[in-house]
mmCIF file of C-alpha atoms in Angstrom:
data_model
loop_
_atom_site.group_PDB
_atom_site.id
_atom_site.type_symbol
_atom_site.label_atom_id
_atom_site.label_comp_id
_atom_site.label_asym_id
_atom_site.label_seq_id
_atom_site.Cartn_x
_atom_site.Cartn_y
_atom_site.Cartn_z
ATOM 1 C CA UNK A 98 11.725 7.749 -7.523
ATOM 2 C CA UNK A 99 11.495 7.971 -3.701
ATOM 3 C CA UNK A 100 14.442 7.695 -1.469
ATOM 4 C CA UNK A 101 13.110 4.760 0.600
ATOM 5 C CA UNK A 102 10.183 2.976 -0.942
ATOM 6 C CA UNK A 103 8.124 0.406 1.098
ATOM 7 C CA UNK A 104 4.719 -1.112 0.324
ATOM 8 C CA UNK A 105 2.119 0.201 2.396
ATOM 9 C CA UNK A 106 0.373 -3.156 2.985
ATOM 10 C CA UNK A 107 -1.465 -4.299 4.865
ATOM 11 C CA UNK A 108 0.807 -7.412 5.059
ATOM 12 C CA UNK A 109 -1.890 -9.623 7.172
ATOM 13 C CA UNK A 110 -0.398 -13.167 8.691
ATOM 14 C CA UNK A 111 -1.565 -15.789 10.707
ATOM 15 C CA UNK A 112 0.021 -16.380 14.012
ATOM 16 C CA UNK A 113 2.951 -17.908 14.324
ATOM 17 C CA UNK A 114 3.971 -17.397 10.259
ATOM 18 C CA UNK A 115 7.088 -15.970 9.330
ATOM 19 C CA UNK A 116 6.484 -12.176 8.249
ATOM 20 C CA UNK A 117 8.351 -10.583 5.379
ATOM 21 C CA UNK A 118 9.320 -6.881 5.377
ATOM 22 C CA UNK A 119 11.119 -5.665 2.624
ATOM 23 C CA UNK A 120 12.612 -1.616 1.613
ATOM 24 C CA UNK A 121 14.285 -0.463 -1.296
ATOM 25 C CA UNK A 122 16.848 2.608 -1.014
ATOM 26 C CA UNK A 123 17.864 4.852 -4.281
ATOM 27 C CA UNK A 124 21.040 5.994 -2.788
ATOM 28 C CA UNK A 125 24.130 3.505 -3.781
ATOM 29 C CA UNK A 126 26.657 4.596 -0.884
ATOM 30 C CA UNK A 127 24.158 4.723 2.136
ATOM 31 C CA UNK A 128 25.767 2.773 4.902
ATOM 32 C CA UNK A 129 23.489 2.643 7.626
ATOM 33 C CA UNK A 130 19.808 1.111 7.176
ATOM 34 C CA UNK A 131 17.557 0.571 10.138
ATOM 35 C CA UNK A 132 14.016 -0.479 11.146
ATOM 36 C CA UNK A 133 11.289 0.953 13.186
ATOM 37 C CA UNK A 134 8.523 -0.348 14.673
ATOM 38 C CA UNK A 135 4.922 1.703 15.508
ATOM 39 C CA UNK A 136 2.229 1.127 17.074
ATOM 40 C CA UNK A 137 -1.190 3.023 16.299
ATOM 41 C CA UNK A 138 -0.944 6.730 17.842
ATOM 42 C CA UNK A 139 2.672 5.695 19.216
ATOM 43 C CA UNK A 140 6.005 7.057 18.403
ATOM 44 C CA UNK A 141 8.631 4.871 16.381
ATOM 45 C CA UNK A 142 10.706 2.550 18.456
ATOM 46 C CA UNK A 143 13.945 1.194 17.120
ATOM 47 C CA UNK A 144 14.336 -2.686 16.704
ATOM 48 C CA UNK A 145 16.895 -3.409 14.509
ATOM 49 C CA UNK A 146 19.955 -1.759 12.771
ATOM 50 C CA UNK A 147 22.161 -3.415 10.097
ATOM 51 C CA UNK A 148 25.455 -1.579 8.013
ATOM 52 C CA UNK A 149 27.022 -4.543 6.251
ATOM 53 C CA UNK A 150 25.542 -6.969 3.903
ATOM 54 C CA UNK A 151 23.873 -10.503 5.070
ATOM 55 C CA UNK A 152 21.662 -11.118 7.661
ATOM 56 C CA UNK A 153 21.795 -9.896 11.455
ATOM 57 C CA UNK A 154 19.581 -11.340 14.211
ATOM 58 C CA UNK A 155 18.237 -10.544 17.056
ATOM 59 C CA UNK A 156 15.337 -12.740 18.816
ATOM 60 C CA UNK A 157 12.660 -13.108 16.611
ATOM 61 C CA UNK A 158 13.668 -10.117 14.074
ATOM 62 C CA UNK A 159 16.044 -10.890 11.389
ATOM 63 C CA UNK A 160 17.449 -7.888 8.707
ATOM 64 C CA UNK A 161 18.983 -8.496 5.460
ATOM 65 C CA UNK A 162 20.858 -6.256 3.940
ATOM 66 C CA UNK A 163 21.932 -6.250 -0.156
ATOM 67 C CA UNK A 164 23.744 -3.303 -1.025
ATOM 68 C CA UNK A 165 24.144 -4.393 -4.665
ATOM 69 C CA UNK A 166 20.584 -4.841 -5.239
ATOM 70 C CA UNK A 167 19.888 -1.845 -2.698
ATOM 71 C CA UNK A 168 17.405 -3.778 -0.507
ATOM 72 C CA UNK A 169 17.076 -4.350 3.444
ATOM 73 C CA UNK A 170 14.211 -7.036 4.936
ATOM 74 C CA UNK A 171 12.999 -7.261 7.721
ATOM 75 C CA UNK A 172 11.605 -11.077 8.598
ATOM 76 C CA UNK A 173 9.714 -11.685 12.314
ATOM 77 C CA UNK A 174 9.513 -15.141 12.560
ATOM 78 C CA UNK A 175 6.798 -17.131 14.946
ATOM 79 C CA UNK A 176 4.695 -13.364 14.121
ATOM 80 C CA UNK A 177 2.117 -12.422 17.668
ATOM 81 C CA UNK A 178 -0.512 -10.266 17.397
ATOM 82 C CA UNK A 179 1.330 -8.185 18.952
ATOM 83 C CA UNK A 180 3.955 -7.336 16.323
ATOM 84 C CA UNK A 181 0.411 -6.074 14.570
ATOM 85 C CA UNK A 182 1.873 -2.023 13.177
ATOM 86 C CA UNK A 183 3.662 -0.447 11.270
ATOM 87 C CA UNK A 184 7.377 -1.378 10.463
ATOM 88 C CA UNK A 185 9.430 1.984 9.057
ATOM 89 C CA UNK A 186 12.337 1.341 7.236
ATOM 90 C CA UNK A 187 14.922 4.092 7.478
ATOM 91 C CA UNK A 188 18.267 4.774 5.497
ATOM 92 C CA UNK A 189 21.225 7.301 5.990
ATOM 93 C CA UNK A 190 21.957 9.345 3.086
ATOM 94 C CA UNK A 191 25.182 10.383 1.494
ATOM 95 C CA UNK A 192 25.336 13.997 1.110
ATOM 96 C CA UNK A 193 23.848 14.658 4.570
ATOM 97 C CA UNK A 194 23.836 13.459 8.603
ATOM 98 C CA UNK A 195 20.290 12.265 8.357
ATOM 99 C CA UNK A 196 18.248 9.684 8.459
ATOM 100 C CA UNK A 197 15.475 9.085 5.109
ATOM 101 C CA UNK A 198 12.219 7.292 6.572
ATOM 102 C CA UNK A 199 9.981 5.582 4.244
ATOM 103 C CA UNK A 200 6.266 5.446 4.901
ATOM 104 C CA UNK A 201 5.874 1.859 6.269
ATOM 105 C CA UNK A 202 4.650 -1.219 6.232
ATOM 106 C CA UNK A 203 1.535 -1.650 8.355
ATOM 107 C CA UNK A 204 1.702 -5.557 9.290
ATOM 108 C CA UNK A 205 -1.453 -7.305 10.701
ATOM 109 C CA UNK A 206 -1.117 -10.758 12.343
ATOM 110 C CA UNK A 207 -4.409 -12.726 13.169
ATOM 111 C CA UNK A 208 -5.014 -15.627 15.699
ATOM 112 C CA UNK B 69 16.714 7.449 32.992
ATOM 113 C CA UNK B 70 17.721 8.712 29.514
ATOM 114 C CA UNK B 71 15.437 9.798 27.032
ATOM 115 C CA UNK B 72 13.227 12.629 25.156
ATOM 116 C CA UNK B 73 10.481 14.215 26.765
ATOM 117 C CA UNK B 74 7.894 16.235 24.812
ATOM 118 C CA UNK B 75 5.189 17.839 26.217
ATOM 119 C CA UNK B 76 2.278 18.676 25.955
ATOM 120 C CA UNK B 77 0.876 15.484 24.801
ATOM 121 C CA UNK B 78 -2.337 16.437 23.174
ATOM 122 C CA UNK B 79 -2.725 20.669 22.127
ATOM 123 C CA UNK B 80 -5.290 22.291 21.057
ATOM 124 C CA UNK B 81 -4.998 25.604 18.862
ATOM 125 C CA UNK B 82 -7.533 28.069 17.673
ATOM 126 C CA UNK B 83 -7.497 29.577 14.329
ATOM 127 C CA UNK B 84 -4.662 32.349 14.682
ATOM 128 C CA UNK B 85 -2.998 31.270 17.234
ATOM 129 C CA UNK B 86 0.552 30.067 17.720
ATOM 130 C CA UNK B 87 1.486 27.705 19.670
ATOM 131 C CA UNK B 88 5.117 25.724 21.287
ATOM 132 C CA UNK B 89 5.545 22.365 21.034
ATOM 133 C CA UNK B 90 8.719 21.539 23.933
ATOM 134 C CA UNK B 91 11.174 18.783 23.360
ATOM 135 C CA UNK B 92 13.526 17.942 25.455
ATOM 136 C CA UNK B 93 16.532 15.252 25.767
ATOM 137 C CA UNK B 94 18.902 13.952 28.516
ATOM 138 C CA UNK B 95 20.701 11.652 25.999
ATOM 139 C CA UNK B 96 23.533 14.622 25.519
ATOM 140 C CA UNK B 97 22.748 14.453 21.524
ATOM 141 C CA UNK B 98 23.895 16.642 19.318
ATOM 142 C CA UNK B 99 21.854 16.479 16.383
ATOM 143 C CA UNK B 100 18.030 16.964 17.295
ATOM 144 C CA UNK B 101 15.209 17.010 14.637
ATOM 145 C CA UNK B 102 11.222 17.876 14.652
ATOM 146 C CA UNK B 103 9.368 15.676 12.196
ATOM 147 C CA UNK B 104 5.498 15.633 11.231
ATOM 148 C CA UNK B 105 3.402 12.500 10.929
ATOM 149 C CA UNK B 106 -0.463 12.664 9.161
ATOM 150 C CA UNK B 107 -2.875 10.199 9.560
ATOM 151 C CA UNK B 108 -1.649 6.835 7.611
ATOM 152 C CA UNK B 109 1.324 8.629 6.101
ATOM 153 C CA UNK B 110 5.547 8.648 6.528
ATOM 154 C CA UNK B 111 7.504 10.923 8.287
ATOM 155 C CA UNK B 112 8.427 14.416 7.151
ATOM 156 C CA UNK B 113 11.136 16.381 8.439
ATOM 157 C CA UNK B 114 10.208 20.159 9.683
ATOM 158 C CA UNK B 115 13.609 21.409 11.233
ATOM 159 C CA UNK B 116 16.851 19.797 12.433
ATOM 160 C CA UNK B 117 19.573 21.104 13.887
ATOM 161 C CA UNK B 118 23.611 19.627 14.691
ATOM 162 C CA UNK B 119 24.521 22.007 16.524
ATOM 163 C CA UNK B 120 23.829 24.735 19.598
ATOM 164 C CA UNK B 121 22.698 28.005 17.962
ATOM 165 C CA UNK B 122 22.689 26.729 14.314
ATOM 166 C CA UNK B 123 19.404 24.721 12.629
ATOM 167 C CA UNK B 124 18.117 23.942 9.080
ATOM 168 C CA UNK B 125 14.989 23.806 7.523
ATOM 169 C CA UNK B 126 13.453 20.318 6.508
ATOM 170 C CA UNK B 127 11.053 19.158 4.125
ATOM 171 C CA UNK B 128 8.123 21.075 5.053
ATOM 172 C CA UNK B 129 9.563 24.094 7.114
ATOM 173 C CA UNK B 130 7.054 26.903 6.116
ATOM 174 C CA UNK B 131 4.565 27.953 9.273
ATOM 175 C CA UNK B 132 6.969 26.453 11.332
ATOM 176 C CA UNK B 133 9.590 27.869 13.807
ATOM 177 C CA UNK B 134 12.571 26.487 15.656
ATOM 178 C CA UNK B 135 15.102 27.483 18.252
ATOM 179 C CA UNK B 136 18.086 25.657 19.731
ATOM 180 C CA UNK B 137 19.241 27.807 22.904
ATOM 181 C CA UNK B 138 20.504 25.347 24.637
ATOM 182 C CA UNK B 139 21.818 21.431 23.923
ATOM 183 C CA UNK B 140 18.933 19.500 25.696
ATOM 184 C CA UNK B 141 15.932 21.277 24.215
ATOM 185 C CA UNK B 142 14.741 22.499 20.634
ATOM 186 C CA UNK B 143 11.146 23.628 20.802
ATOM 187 C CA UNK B 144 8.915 24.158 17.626
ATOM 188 C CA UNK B 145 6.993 26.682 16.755
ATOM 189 C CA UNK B 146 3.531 26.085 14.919
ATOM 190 C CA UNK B 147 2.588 29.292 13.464
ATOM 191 C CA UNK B 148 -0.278 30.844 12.248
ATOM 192 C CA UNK B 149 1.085 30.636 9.112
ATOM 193 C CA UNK B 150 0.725 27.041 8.842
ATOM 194 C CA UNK B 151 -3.265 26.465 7.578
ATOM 195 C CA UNK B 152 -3.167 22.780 8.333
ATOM 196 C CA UNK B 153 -1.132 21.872 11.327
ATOM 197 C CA UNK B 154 -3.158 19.004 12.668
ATOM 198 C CA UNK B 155 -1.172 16.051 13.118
ATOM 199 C CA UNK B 156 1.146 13.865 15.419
ATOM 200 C CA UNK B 157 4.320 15.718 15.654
ATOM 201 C CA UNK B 158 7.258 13.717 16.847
ATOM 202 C CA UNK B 159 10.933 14.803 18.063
ATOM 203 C CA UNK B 160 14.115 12.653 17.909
ATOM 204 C CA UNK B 161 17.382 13.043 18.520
ATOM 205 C CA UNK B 162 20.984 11.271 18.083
ATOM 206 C CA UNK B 163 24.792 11.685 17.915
ATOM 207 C CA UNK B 164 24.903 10.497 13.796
ATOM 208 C CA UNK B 165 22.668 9.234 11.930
ATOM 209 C CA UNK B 166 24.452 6.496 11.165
ATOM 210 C CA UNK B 167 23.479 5.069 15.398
ATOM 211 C CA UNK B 168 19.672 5.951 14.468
ATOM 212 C CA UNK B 169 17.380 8.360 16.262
ATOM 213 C CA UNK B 170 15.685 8.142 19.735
ATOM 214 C CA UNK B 171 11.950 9.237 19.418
ATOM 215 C CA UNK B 172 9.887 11.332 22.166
ATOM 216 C CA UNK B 173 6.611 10.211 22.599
ATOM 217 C CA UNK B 174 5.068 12.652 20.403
ATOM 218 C CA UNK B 175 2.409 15.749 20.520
ATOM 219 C CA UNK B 176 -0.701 15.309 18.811
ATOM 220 C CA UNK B 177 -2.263 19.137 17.857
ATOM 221 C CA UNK B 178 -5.578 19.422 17.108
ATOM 222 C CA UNK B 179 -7.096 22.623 15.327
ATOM 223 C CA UNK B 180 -10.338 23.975 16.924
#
């Protein structure tokens, strides 16, 4: 089983939908879970960061967390065209000071 | 203005030769990391280091080389030793994981 597990999509919505992220983590005690955003040939920029369970908001973006059930989301609600890349999910581990990446969610929104 | 600089941003290497990615941050981090990215895949961690002086090996360390002289830069090393090194490479830093990483804006080497 991989650490952090996301499907690779594509996830294609239409404009203006509500687009659902979602990343499961194997490691029970991880506290810290983030998400990155990435544009074709760009680096990863962070958007949102979440360490206790329920949601956190910020703008459009909205992160769930579920510790029990080991899951974050990531929903962008009123989606652009140019949310259109690839979403990261990334989680800290236990036994180490580093962050575990999955391999992302490439999300495609259409006029 | 606060951030990671890596240069260059596009390298070319011949067969045999080695060649230094730079990365450099004004963020006074102490944890800095080298990561490699392949067409349509994840992230995989080369090197990191925590500390001046002191670094570990990542995921996919071999043909790769690191040094940490000094707290704002950790350059890496591609090797000849590594057959297949074209990709994006990426550097990040950050104080703990747990406050996430700040990315550079990447080197993309190309073998020629």
């Amino acid at each position: 089983q991989k650490e952090v597990e996301q499907n690779s999509g594509p996830l294609s919505v239409p404009e203006g939908a509500i687009a659902s992220l979602n990343c499961t983590y194997s490691d029970r005690v991880s506290q810290s879970f983030f998400w990155y955003r990435q544009y074709s040939g760009k680096s990863p920029e962070l958007i949102m960061s979440i360490y206790s369970n329920g949601d956190k908001e910020d703008g459009r973006f909205t992160a769930q967390l579920n510790k029990a059930s080991q899951y974050v989301s990531l929903l962008i609600r009123d989606s652009q065209p140019s949310d259109s890349a690839t979403y990261l999910c990334a989680v800290t581990t236990s036994n180490t000071d580093k962050l575990i990446f999955g391999t992302g969610t490439r999300l495609q929104v259409f006029p | 203005d606060g951030g990671i600089t890596q240069s260059p941003k596009y390298l070319f290497r011949k067969e045999g030769q080695n060649v230094t990615l730079s990365c450099e941050q004004n963020l006074n981090h102490d944890a800095m990391y080298w990561y490699r990215q392949d067409p349509g895949q994840g992230l995989r961690l080369i090197y990191y280091s925590q500390i001046v002086n002191d670094f570990q090996k990542g995921d996919i360390a071999e043909g790769y080389s690191v040094s940490r002289e000094k707290k704002e830069s950790f350059p890496l090393t591609v090797t000849s030793a590594q057959k297949n090194p074209t990709a994006f490479y990426l550097c990040a830093s950050g104080d703990r994981a747990g406050d996430g990483y700040t990315f550079g804006s990447g080197t993309r080497l190309t073998v020629v």
